[in-house]
PDB file of C-alpha atoms in Angstrom:
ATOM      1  CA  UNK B 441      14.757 -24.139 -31.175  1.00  0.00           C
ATOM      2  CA  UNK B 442      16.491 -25.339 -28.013  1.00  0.00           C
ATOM      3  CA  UNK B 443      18.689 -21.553 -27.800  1.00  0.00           C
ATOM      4  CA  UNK B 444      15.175 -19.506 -27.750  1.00  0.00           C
ATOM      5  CA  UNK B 445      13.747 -21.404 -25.345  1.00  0.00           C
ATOM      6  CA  UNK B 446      17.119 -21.313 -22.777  1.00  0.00           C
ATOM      7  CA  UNK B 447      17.265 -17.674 -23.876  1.00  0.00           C
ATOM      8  CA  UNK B 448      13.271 -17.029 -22.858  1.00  0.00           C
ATOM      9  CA  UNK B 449      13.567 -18.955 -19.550  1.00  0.00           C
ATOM     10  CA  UNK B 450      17.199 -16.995 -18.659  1.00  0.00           C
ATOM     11  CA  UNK B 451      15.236 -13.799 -18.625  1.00  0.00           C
ATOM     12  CA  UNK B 452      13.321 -12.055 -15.946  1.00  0.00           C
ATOM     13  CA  UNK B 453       9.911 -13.123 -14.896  1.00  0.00           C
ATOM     14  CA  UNK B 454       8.422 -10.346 -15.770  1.00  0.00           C
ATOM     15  CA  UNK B 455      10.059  -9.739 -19.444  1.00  0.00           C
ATOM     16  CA  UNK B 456       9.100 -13.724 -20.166  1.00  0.00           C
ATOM     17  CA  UNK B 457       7.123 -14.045 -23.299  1.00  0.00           C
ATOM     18  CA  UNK B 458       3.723 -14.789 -22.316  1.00  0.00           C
ATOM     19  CA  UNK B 459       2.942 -18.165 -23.896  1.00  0.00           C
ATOM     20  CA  UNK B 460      -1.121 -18.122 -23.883  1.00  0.00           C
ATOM     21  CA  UNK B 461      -0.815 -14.860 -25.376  1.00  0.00           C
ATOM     22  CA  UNK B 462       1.281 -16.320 -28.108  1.00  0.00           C
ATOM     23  CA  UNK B 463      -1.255 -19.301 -28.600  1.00  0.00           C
ATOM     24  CA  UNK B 464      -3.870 -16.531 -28.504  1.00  0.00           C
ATOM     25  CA  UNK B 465      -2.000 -14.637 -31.670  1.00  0.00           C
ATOM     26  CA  UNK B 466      -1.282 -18.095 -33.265  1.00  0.00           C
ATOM     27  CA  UNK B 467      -5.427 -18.882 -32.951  1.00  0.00           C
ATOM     28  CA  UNK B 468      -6.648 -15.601 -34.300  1.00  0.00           C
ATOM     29  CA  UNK B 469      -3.608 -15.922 -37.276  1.00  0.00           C
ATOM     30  CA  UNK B 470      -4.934 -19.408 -38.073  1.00  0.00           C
ATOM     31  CA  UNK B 471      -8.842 -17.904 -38.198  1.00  0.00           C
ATOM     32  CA  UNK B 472      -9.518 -19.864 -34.665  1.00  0.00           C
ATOM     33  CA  UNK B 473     -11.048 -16.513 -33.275  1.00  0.00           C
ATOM     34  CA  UNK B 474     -12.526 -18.511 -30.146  1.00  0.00           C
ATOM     35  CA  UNK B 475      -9.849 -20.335 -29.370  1.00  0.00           C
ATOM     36  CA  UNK B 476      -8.166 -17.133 -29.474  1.00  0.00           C
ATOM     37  CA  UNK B 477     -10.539 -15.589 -26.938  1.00  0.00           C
ATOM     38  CA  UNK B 478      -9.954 -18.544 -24.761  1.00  0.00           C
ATOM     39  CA  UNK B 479      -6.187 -18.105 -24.605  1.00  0.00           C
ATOM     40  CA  UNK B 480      -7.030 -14.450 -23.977  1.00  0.00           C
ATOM     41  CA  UNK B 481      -8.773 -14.552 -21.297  1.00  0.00           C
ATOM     42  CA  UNK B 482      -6.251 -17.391 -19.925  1.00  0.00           C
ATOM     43  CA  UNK B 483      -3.729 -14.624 -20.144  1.00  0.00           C
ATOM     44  CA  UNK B 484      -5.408 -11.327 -19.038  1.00  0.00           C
ATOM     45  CA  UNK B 485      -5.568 -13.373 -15.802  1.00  0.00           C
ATOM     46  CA  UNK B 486      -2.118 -13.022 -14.768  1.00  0.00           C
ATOM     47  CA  UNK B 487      -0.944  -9.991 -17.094  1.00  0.00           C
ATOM     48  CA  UNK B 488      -3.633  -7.511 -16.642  1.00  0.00           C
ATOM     49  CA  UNK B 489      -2.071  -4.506 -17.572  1.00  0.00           C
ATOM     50  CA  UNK B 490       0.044  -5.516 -20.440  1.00  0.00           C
ATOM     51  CA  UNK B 491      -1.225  -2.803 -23.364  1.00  0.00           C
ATOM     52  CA  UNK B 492       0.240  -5.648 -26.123  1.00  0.00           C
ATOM     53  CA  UNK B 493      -2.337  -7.725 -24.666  1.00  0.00           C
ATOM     54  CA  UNK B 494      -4.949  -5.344 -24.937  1.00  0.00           C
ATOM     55  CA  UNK B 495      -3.937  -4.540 -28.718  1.00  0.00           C
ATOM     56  CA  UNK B 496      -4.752  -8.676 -29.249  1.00  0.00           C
ATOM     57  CA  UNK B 497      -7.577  -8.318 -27.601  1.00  0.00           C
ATOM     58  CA  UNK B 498      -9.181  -5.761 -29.965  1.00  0.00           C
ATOM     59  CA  UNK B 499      -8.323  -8.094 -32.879  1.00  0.00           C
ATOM     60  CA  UNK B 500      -9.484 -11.099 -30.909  1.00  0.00           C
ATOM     61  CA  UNK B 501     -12.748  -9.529 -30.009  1.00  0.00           C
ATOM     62  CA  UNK B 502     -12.993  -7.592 -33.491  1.00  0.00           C
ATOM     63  CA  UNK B 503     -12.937 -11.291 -35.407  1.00  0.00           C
ATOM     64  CA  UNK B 504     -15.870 -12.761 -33.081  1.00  0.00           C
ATOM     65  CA  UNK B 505     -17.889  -9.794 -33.308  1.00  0.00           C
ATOM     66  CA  UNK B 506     -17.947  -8.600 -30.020  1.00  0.00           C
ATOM     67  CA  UNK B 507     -18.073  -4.661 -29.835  1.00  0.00           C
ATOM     68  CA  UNK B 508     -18.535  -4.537 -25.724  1.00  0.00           C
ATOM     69  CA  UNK B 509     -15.246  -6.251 -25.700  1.00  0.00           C
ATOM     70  CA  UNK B 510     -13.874  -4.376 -27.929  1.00  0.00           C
ATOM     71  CA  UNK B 511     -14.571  -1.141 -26.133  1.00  0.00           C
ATOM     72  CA  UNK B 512     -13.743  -2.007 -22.781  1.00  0.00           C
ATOM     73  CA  UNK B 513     -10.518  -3.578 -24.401  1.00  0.00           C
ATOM     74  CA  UNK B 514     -10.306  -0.166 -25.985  1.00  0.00           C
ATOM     75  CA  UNK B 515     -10.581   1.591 -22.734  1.00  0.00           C
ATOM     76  CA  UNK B 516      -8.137  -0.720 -20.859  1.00  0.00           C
ATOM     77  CA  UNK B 517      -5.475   0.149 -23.766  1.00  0.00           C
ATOM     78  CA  UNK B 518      -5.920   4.136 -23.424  1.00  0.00           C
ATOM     79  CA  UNK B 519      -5.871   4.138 -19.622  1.00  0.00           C
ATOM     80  CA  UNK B 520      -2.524   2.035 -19.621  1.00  0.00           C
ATOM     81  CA  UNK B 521      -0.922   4.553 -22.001  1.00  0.00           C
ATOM     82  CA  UNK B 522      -2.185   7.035 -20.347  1.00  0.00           C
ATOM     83  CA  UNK B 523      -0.433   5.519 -16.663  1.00  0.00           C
ATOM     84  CA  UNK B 524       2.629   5.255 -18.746  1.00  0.00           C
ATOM     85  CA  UNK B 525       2.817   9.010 -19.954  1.00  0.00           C
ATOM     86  CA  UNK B 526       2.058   9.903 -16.538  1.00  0.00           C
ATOM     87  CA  UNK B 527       4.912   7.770 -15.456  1.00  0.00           C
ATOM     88  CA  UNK B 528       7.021   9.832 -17.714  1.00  0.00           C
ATOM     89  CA  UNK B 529       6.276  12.631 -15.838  1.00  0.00           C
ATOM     90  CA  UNK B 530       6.897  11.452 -12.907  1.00  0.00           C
ATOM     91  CA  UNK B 531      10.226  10.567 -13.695  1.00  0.00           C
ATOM     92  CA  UNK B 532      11.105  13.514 -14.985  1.00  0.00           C
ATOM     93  CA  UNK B 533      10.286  15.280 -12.275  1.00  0.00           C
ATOM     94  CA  UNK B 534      12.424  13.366  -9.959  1.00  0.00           C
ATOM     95  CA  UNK B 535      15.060  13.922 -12.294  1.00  0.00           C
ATOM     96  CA  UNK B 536      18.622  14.285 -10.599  1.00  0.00           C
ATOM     97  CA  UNK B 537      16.469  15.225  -7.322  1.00  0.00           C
ATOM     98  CA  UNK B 538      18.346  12.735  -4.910  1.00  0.00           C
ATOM     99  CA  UNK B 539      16.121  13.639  -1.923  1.00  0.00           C
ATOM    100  CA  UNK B 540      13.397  13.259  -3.625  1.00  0.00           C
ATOM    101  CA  UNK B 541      11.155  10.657  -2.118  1.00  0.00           C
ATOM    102  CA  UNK B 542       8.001  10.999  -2.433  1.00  0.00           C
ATOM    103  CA  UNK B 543       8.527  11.280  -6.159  1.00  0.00           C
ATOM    104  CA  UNK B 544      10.678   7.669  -6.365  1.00  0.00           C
ATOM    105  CA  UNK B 545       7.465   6.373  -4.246  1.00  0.00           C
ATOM    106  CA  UNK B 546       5.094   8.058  -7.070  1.00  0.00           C
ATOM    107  CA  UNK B 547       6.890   6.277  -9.438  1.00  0.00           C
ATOM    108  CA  UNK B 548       7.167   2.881  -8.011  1.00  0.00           C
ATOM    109  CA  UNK B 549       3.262   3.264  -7.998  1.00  0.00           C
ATOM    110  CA  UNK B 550       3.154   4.070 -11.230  1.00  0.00           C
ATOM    111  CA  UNK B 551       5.244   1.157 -12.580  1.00  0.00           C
ATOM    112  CA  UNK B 552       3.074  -1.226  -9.988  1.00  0.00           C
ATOM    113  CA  UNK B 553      -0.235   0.456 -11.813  1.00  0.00           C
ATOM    114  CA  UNK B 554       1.197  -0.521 -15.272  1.00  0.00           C
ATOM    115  CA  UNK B 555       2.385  -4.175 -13.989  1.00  0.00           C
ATOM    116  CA  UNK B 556       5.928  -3.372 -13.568  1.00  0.00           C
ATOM    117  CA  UNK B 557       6.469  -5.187 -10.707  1.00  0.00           C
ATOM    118  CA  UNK B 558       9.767  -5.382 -10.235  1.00  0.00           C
ATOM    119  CA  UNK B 559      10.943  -2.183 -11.626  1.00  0.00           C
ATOM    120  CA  UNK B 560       7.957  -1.233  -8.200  1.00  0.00           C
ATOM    121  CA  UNK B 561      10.049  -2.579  -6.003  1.00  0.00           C
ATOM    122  CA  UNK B 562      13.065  -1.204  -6.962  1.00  0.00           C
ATOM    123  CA  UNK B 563      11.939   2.505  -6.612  1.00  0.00           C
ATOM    124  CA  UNK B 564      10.353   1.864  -3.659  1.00  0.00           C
ATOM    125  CA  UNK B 565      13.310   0.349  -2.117  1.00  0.00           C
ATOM    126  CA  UNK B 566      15.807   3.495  -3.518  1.00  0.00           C
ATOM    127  CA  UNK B 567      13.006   6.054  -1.852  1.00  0.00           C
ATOM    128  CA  UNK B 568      13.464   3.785   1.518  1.00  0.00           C
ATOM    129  CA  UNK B 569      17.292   4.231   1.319  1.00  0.00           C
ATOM    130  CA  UNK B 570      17.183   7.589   0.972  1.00  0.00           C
ATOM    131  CA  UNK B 571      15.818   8.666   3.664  1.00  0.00           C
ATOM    132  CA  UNK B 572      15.685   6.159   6.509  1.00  0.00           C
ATOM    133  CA  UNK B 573      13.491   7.160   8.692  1.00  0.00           C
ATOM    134  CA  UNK B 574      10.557   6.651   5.436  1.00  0.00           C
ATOM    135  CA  UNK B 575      11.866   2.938   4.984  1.00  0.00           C
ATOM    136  CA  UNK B 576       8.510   1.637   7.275  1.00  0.00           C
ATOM    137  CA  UNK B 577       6.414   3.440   4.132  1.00  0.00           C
ATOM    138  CA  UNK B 578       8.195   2.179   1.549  1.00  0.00           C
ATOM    139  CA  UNK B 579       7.669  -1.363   3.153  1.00  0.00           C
ATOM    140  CA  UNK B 580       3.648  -0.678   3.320  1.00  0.00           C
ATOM    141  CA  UNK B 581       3.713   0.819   0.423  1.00  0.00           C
ATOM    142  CA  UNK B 582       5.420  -2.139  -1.539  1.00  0.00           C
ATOM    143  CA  UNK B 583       2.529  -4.310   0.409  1.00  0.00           C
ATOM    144  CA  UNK B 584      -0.074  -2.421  -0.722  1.00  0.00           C
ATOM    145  CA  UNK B 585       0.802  -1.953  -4.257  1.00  0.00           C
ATOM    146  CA  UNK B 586       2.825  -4.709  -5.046  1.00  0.00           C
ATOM    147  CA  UNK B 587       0.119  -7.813  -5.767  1.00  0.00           C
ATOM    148  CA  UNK B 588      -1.211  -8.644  -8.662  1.00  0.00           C
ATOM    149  CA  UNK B 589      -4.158  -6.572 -10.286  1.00  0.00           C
ATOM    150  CA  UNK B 590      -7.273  -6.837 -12.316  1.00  0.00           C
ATOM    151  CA  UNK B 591      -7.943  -5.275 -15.561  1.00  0.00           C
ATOM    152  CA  UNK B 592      -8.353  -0.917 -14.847  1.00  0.00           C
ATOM    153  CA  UNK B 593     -11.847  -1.745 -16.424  1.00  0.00           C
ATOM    154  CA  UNK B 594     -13.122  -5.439 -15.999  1.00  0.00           C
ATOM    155  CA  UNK B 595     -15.016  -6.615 -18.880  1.00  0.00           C
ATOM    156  CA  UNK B 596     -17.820  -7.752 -16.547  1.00  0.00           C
ATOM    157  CA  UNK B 597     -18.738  -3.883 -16.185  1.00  0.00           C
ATOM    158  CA  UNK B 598     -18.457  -2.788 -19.681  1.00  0.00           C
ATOM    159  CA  UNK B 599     -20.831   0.301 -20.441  1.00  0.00           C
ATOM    160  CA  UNK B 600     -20.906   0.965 -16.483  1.00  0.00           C
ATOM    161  CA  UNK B 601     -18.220   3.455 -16.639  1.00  0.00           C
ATOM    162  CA  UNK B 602     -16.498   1.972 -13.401  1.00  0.00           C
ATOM    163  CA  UNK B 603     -13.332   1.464 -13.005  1.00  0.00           C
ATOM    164  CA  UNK B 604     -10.559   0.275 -10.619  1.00  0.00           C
ATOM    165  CA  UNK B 605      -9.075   2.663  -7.572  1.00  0.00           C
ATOM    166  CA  UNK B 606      -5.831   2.753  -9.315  1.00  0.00           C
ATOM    167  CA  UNK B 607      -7.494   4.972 -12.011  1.00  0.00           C
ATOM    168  CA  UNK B 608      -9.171   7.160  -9.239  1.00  0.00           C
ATOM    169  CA  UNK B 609      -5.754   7.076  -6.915  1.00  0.00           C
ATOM    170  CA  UNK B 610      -3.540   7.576 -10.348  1.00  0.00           C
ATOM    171  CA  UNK B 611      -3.284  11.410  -9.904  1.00  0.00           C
ATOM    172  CA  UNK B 612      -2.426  10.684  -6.142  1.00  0.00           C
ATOM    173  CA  UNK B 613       0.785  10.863  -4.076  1.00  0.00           C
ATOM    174  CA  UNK B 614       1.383   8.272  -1.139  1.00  0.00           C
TER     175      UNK B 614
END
């Protein structure tokens, strides 16, 4: 209806419903498994770490029969959960710490490794505030990690073990 659509568009870019993916769950409900893998890959172009997506995936690549996909799908899924417990972390141990920054910058790279853009931004700006003479890192650092970013393991290198620098930089502080 009319309301859900207003309601969808009111939101944030980043909390919109993805609408390929939601063709992509329609096509695999409907037993369309291909065209399901088509609207897939349409959408793990722009929302490459989104661990929903990855979930679908599975499924998608499960009903055509492709275990590669499925495992690097697999891996893609456990390496975004595991950013997001480490993100946890993070913010608990910046806590109530005011002065803080380098933990508010570890955690707006966190959010930017998970495809929270904006929530990125945010943190990097606060850590910025706080102490003015950091604001020039906070600036390169919301260059360098605020862009959009492939998949942590492309499907291209499946079985190669490689993986993107934001697994290898994950445990790292700015």
């Amino acid at each position: 209806d009319m309301d859900g659509v207003l309601a969808v568009i009111a939101v944030e870019p980043d909390e919109r419903p993805d609408f390929t993916k939601l063709q992509a769950q329609i096509a695999l409900s409907n037993g369309e498994a291909e065209e399901a893998e088509k609207k897939l890959s349409e959408s793990l172009m722009y929302k490459s770490r989104d661990t929903e997506l990855y979930q679908l995936a599975i499924d998608v690549y499960k009903a055509i029969g492709d275990s590669r996909k499925v495992d690097v799908a697999e891996q893609n899924l456990h390496q975004l959960e595991d950013l997001q417990k480490q993100l946890v972390t993070a913010l608990a141990d910046v806590g109530d710490n005011i002065d803080n920054v380098d933990g508010r910058f570890r955690v707006a790279i966190l959010h930017s490794q998970i495809g929270r853009f904006q929530d990125a931004q945010r943190w990097f700006i606060i850590g910025g505030a706080i102490d003015p003479e950091r604001g020039n890192e906070a600036q390169l650092l919301m260059r360098k990690h605020l862009q959009m970013l492939p998949p942590l393991v492309k499907f291209e290198e499946a079985g190669s073990a490689q993986t993107t620098a934001d697994e290898e930089n994950a445990g790292t502080t700015p």
